[in-house]
XYZ file of C-alpha atoms in Angstrom:
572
model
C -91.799 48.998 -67.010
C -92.591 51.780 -69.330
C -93.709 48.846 -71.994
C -95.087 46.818 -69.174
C -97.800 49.959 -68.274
C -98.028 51.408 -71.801
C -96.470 54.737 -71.028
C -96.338 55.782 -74.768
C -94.505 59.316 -73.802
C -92.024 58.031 -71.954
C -91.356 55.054 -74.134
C -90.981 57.985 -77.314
C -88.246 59.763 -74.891
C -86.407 56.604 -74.311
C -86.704 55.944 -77.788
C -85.725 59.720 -78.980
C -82.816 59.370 -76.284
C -81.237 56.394 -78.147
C -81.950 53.658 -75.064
C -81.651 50.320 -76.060
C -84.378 48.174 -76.711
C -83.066 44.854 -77.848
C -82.305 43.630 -74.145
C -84.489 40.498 -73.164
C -84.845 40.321 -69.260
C -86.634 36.934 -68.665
C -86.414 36.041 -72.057
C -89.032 39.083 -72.695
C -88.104 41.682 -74.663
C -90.107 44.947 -74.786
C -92.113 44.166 -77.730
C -93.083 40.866 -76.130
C -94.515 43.099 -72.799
C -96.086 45.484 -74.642
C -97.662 43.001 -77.150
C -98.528 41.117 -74.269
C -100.587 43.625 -72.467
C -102.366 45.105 -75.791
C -100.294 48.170 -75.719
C -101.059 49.108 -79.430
C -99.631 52.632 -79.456
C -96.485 51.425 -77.947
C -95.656 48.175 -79.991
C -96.217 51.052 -83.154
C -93.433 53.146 -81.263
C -91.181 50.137 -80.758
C -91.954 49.051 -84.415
C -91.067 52.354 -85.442
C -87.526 51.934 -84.157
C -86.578 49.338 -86.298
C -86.471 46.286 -83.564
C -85.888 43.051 -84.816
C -89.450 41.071 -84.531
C -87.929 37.843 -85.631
C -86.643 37.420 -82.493
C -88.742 35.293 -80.143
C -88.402 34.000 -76.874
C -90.147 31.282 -74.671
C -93.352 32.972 -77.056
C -92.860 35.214 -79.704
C -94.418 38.750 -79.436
C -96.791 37.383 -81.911
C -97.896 34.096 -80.048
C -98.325 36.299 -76.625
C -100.672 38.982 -78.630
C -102.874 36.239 -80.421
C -102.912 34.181 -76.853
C -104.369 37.412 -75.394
C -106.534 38.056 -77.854
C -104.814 41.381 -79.313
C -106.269 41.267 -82.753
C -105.075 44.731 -83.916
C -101.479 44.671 -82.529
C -101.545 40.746 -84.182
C -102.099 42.372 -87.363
C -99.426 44.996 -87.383
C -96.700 42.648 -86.258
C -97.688 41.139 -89.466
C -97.197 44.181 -91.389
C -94.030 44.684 -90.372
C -93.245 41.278 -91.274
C -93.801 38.877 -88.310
C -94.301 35.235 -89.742
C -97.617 34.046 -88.974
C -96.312 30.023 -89.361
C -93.443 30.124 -87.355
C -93.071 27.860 -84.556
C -90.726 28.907 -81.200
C -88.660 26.262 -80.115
C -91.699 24.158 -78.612
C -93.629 24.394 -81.350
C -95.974 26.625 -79.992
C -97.357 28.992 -83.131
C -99.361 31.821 -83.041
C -102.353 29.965 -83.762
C -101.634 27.319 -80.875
C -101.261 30.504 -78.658
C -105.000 31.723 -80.178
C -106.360 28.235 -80.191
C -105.590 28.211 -76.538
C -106.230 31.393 -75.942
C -109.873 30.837 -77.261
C -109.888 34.071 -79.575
C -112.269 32.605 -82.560
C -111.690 36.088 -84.253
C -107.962 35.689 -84.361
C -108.155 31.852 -85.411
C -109.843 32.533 -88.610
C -108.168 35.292 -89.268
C -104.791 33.339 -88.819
C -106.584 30.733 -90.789
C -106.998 32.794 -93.845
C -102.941 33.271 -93.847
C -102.932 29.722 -94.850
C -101.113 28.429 -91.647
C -100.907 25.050 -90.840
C -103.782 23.600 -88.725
C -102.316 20.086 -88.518
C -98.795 20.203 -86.916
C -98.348 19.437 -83.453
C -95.751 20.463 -80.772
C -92.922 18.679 -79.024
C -95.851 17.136 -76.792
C -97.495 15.788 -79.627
C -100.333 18.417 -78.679
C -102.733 19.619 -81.510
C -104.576 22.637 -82.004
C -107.526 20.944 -80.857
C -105.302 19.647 -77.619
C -104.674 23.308 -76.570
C -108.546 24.591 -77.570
C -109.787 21.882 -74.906
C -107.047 22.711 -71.981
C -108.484 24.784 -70.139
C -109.888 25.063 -66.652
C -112.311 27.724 -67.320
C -112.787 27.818 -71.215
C -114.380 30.853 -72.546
C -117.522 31.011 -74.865
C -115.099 31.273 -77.754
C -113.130 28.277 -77.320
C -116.369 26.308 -78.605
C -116.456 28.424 -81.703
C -112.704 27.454 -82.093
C -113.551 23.942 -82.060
C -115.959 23.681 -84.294
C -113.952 25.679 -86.499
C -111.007 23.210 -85.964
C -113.926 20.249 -86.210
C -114.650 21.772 -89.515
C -111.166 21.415 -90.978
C -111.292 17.519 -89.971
C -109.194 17.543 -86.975
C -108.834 13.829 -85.780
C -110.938 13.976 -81.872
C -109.216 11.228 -81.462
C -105.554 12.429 -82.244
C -103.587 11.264 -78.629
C -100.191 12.932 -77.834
C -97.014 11.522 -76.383
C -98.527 10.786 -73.326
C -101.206 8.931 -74.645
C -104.234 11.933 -74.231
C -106.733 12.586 -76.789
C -108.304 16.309 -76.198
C -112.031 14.670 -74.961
C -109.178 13.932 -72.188
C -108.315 17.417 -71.000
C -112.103 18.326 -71.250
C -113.118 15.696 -69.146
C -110.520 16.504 -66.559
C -111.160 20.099 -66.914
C -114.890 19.435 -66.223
C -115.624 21.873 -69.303
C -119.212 20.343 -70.275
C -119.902 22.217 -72.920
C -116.719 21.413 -74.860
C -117.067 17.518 -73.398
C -120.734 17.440 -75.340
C -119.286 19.004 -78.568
C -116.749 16.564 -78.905
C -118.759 13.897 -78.157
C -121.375 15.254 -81.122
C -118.774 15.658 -83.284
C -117.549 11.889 -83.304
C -115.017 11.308 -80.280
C -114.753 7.663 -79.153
C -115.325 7.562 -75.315
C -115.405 3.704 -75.714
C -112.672 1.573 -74.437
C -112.083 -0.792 -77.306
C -111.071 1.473 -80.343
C -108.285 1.389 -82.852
C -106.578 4.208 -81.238
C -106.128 3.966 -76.956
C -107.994 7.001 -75.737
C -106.666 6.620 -72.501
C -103.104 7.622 -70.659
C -99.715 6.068 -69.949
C -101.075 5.290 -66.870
C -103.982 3.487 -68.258
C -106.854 6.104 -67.117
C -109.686 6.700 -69.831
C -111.451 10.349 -69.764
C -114.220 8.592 -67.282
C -111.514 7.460 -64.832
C -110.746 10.793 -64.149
C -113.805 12.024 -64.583
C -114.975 10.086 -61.648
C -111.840 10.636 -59.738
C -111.940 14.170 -59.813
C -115.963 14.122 -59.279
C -117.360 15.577 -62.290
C -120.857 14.275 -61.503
C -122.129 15.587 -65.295
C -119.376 14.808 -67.824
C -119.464 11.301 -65.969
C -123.312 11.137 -66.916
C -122.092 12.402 -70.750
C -119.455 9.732 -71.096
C -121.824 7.162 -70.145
C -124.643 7.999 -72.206
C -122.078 7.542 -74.973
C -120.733 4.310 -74.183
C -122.503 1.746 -76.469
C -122.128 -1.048 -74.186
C -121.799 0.171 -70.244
C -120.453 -3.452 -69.714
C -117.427 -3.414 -72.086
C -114.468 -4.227 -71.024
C -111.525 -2.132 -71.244
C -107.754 -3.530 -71.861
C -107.440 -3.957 -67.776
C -110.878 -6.159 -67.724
C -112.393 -3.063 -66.440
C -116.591 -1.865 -66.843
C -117.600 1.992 -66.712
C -118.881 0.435 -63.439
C -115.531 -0.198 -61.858
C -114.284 2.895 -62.851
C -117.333 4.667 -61.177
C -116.831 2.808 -58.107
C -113.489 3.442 -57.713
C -113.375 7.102 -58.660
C -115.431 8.802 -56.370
C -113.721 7.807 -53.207
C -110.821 9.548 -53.677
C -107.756 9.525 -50.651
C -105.298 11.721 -49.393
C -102.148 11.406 -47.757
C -101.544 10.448 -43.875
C -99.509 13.491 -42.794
C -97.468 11.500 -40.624
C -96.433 8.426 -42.287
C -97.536 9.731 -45.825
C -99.633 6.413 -46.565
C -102.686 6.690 -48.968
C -106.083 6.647 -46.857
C -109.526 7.228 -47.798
C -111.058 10.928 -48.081
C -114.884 10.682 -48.236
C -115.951 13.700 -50.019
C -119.101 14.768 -48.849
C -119.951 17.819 -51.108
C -122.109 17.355 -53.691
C -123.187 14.029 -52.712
C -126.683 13.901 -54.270
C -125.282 14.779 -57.461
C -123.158 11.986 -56.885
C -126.241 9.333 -55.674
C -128.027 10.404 -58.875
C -125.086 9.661 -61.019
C -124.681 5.986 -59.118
C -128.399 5.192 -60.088
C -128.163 6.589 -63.367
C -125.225 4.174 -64.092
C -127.149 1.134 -62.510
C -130.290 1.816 -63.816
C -129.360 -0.411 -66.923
C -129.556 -3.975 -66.519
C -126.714 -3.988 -69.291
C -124.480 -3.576 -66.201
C -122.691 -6.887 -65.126
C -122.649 -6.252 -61.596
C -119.885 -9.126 -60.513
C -117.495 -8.806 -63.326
C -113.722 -8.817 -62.012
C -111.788 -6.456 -63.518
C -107.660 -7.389 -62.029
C -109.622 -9.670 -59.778
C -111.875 -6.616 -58.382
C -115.649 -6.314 -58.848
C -117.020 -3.278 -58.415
C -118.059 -3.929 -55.193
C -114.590 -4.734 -54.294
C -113.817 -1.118 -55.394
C -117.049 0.648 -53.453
C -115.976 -1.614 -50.643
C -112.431 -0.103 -50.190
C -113.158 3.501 -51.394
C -116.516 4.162 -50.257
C -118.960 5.699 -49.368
C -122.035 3.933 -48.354
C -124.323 4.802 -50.750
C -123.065 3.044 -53.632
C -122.053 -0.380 -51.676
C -125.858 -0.422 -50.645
C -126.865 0.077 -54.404
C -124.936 -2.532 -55.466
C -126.361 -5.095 -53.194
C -129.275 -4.187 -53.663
C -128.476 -5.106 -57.356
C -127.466 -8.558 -56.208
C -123.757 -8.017 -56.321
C -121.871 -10.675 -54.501
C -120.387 -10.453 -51.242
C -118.463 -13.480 -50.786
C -116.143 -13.283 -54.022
C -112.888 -12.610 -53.428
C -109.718 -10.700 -55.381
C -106.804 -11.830 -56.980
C -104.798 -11.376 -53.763
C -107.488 -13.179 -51.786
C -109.104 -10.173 -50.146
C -113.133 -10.194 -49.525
C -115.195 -7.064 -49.277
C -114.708 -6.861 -45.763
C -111.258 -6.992 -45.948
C -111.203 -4.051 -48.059
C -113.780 -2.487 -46.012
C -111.464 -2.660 -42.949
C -108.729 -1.442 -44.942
C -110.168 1.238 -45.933
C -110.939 2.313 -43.111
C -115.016 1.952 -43.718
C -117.139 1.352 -40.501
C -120.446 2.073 -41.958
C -119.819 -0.002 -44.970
C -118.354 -3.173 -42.538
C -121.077 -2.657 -40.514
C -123.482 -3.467 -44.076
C -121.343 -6.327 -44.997
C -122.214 -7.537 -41.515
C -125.890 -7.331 -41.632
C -125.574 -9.125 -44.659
C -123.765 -11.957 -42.981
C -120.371 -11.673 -44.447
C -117.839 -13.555 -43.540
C -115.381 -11.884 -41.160
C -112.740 -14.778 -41.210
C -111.372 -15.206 -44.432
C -107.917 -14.159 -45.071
C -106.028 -12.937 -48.136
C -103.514 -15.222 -49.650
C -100.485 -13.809 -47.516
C -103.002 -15.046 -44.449
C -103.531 -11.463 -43.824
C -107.050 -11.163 -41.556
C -109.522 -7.969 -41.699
C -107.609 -7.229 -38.326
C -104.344 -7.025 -40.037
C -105.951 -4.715 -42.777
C -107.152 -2.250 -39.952
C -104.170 -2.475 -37.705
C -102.020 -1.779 -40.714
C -103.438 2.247 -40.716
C -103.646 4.888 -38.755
C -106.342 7.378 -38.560
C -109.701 7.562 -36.302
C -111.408 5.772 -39.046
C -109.294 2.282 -38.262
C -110.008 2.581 -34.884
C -113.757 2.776 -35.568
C -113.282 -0.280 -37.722
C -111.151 -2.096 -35.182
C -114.429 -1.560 -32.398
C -116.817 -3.597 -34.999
C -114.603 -6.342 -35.761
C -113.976 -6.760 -31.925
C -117.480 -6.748 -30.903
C -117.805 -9.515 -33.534
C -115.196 -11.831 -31.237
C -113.021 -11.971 -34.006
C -109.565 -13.163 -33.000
C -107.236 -10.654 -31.986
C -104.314 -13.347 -32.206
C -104.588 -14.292 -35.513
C -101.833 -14.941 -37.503
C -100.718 -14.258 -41.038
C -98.349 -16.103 -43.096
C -94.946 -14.674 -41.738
C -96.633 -15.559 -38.395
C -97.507 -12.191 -37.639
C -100.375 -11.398 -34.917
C -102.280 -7.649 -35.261
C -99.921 -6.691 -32.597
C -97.019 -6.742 -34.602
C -99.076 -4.856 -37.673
C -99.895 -2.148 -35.157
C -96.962 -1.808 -33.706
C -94.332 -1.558 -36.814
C -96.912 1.064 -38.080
C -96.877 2.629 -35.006
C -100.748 2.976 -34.223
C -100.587 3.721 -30.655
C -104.254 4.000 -30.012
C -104.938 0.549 -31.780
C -101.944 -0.877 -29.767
C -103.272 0.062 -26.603
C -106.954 -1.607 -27.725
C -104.834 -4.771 -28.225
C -103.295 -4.986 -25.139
C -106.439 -3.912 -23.205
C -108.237 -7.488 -24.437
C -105.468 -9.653 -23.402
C -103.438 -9.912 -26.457
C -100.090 -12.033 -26.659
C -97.675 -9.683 -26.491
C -94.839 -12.279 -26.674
C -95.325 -14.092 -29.830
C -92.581 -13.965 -32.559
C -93.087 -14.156 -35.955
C -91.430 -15.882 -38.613
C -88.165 -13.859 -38.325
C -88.449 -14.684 -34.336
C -89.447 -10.541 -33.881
C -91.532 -9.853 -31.212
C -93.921 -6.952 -31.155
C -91.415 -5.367 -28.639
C -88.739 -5.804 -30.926
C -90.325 -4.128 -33.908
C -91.230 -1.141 -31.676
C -87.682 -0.482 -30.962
C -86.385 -1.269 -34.251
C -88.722 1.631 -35.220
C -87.882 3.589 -31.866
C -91.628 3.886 -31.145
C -91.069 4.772 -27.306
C -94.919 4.940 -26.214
C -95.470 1.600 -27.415
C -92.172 0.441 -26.116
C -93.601 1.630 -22.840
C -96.793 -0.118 -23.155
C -95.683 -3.090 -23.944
C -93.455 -3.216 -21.543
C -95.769 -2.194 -18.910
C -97.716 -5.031 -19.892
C -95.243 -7.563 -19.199
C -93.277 -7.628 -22.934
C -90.556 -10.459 -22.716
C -86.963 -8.299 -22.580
C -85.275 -11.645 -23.115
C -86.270 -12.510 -26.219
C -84.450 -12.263 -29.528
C -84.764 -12.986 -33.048
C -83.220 -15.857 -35.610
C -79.954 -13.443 -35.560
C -79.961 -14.119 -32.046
C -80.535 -10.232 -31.488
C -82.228 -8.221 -28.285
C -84.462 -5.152 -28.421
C -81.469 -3.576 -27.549
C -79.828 -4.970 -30.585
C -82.703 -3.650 -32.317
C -82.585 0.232 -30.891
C -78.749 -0.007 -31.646
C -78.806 -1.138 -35.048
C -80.176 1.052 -38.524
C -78.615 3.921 -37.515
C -77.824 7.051 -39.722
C -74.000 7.586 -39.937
C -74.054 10.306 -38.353
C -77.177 9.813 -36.139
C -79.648 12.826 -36.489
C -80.746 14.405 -33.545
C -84.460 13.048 -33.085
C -82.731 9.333 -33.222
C -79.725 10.154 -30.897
C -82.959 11.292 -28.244
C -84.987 8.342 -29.449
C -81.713 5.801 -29.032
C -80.954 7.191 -25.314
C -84.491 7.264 -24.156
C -84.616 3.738 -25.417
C -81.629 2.647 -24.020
C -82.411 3.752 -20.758
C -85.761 2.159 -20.457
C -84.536 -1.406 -21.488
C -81.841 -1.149 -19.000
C -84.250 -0.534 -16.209
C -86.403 -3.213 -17.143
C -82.874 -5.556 -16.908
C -81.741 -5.913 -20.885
C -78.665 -7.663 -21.568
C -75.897 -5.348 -22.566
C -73.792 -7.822 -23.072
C -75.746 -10.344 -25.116
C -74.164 -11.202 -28.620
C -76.005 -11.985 -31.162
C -74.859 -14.775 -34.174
C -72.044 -12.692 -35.284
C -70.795 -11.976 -31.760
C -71.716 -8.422 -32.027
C -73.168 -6.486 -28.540
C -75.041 -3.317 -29.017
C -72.206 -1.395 -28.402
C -70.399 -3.164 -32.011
C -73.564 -1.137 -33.337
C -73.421 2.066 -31.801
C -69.721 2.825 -32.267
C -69.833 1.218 -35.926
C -72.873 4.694 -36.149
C -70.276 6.999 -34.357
C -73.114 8.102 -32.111
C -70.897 9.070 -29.015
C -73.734 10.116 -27.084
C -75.225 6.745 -27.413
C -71.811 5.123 -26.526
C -71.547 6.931 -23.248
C -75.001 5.892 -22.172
C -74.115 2.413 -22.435
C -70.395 2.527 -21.112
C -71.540 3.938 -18.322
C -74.205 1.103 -18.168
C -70.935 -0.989 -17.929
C -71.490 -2.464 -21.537
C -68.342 -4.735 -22.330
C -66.378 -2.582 -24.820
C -63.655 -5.343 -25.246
C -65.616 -8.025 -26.433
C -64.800 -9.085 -29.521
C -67.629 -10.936 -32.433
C -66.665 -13.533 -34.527
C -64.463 -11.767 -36.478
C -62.032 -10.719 -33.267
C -63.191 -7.051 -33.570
C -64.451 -4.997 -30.346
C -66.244 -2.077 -30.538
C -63.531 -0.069 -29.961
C -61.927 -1.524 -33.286
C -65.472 -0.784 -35.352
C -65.369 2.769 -34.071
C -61.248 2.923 -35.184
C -62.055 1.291 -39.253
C -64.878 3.993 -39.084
C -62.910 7.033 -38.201
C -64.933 8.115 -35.574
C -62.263 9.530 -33.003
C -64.258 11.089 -30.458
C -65.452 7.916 -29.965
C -61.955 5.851 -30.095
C -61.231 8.432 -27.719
C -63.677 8.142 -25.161
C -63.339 3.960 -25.051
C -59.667 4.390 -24.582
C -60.238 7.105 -21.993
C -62.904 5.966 -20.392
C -61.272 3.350 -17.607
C -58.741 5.441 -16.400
C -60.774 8.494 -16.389
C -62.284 8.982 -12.880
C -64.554 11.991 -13.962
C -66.273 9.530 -16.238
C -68.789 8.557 -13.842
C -71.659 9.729 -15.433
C -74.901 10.450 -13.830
C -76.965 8.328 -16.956
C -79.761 11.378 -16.437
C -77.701 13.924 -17.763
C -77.179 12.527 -21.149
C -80.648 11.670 -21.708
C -81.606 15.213 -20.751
């Protein structure tokens, strides 16, 4: 603490009172704290006392003081014998720290020890990697880099995961140090020797664009030599325009991806879009993994850039690798305005992907107030709410394995076939309590959902709210299961129906060891001595699975008159 606030008195009495100073608490010693926070007087005291400098920790005292930009307490460690070339065990030296630091007077005077300016560290980072990370680079870090420039450091040296430092600029959105680079000689282009993009394939403009930087996206472009080049993926500056600047966030309730339309900004962002279609150079329809930009603009939004591009002459009617159309995407990303375009412009609302997915099943597969806006224009336009896909799958079922209440509940309210079955005989009832949705187990049941009806196992809804559970149950599915139970009960399921192994819904519940679920249905008057295929009742799957509270209860249950249960008080 004393080192920590530069208390030079008290350190001297600690000092004159023999304390020791060689203990390292958080892998900082003293010298590293006072170095640290340019405590000159007090690294002279600890000096002074004879500590060992050639100690280091995560940093050496050393790397912290040239990081900071302590050029006077840098020197002295020197003095006293501190080696300006050693590396720590990351290979951070004290020149990385001052490179990084952005400290252009302790740089060159490092760089007149002689140290090495071309090693890199277990990342494969440069010196020139940590001069360009930074979020908010300081004046000096430019002078670093053209000092680093000077000594011919390669602007195009990547590290292990594939980033060249014009890649930590551009994500950094540090314009100044994005132009230098690029005057100096780094390759934005996506054909070169040397892959300037990452492990995940994204060049310094793909993240540009992603993370909005509306003027290093301008820079990079002006410095492509041919705006239509491909990249390895097939991909134009174009497509990675479109695609970056609708960015998405996460659903908080079923954590799927869906569109976030950023709205800051946004003529900064309409200037950029013009300023990359200005040139005619641009190849409007090229498919990049069987995308065109307009694909991309489609999905992501917003609207501005889909009307550019038709306005361009992009075309409408081409379709991806997986068979979607702009609409499609439109609807699946959850884009009203931009369907409502494609519309005007007479796109076709009817073709389906190659899985026989519709625009319907695109929108019904989300959730969000977006969809449901989507889902409004494509019903207006009479498009079939019935459809099916290639499993034989209807919108319903989409909606209701997602669990979209609000788009279920449009469904139903135009007259949709709540009984159909899809290829694995499921109906949309079915899937709802296989995913214990109870609202839309309610709805469709209010609305006349067949009870009867089972899969190709030969399996109920109640089969369905039985089966996939946790061993043991958590306590949101033992209230789900009960609920669920109860419901299909009073709209007459079969208790006792087997399915192809034999099995009831009881073989399921005891196999769980839910015994709360077990005494709803016993005292529903569920058969607990049939046996399946196998000659096993459900009594013998709760016995192999050690659950004795419920081998218990079964054998119990007969002979014990206090077991007539009021089916209320379990669910409650």
């Amino acid at each position: 603490m004393a080192c920590e606030n530069g208390y030079r008195t008290i350190v001297n009495i600690l000092l004159q009172n023999k304390t020791t100073i060689s203990l390292y608490e958080n892998e900082m010693s003293p010298l590293y704290i006072a170095s640290g926070n340019g405590h000159l007087n007090v690294v002279k005291l600890l000096l002074n006392s004879d500590i060992d400098i050639s100690h280091f920790e995560k940093w050496s005292s050393l790397c912290v003081a040239a990081h900071e930009g302590h050029i006077d307490i840098l020197k002295i460690l020197i003095e006293h014998g501190a080696d300006a070339s050693l590396c720590d065990m990351n290979g951070y030296s004290p020149m990385y720290a001052a490179c990084q630091g952005g400290s252009i007077n302790i740089v060159e005077f490092l760089f007149q020890q002689n140290v090495n300016l071309f090693f890199t560290d277990k990342r494969g980072w440069s010196l020139l990697h940590a001069a360009c990370y930074n979020i908010f680079p300081k004046d000096d870090h430019l002078s670093v880099i053209n000092l680093l420039l000077d000594q011919k450091l390669e602007t195009s040296l990547t590290c292990n995961n594939g980033f060249a430092p014009l890649y930590f600029a551009s994500v950094g959105d540090s314009i100044d140090i994005v132009k230098l680079l690029l005057n100096r000689g780094a390759d934005v282009n996506h054909h070169t020797e040397r892959s300037l993009c990452d492990y995940e394939g994204n060049s310094p403009l793909d993240l540009a664009c992603q993370r909005e930087h509306t003027y290093v996206v301008k820079l990079l472009l002006d410095s492509i030599t041919d705006i239509s080049q491909l990249d390895d993926d097939g991909k134009t500056a174009l497509h990675s325009v479109c695609k970056g600047y609708g960015s998405r966030r996460k659903d908080e309730e079923t954590g799927e991806d869906i569109p976030y339309f950023h709205q800051r900004d946004m003529a900064g962002h309409k200037s950029m879009r013009s300023y990359c279609l200005i040139s005619r150079q641009i190849y409007i329809s090229v498919i990049s993994m069987g995308e065109t930009p307009l694909h991309l603009a489609c999905e992501y939004g917003p609207v501005d850039i889909v009307t550019m591009l038709l306005k361009e002459g992009a075309d409408i009617s081409l379709c991806d690798n997986k068979g979607q159309s702009t609409v499609f995407k439109a609807c699946g990303g959850g884009n009203d305005d931009i369907l409502n375009i494609l519309i005007e412009k007479t796109a076709n609302l009817l073709i389906c992907d190659n899985d026989g997915n519709s625009p319907l099943h695109a929108t019904c597969k989300n959730r969000a107030d977006e969809f449901e806006r989507v889902f409004k224009v494509l019903v207006n336009q009479n498009v079939d709410v019935n459809i099916r896909n290639n499993s034989q799958q209807t919108p319903l079922h989409i909606a209701t394995e997602g669990g979209h209440l609000p788009l279920v509940n449009m469904l139903v309210e135009r007259n949709v076939h709540v009984n159909v079955c899809d290829n694995n005989g499921q109906s949309p009832l079915y899937l709802a309590c296989e995913m214990r949705h109870i609202d839309i187990v309610k709805m469709l049941l209010s609305h006349n959902a067949d009870i009867h009806l089972v899969d190709n196992n030969k399996r109920s809804p109640l089969h369905a709210v039985c089966n996939g559970l946790s061993v043991p149950p958590t306590e949101t599915e033992i209230q789900s299961v009960r609920y669920l139970v109860y419901l299909l009960i009073e709209y007459k399921g079969d208790l006792s129906l087997p399915d192809n192994e034999g099995k009831i819904p009881l073989h399921f519940a005891c196999k769980a060891g839910c015994l709360a679920i077990v005494e709803s249905l016993a005292v529903k008057k569920a058969h607990f001595t049939v046996c399946d295929l196998n000659g096993q009742t459900p009594l013998d799957e709760a016995k192999k699975a050690d659950h004795c509270d419920i081998v218990r209860f079964l054998e119990n249950f007969e002979d014990d008159k206090s077991k007539n249960f009021n089916l209320f008080y379990f669910l409650w």
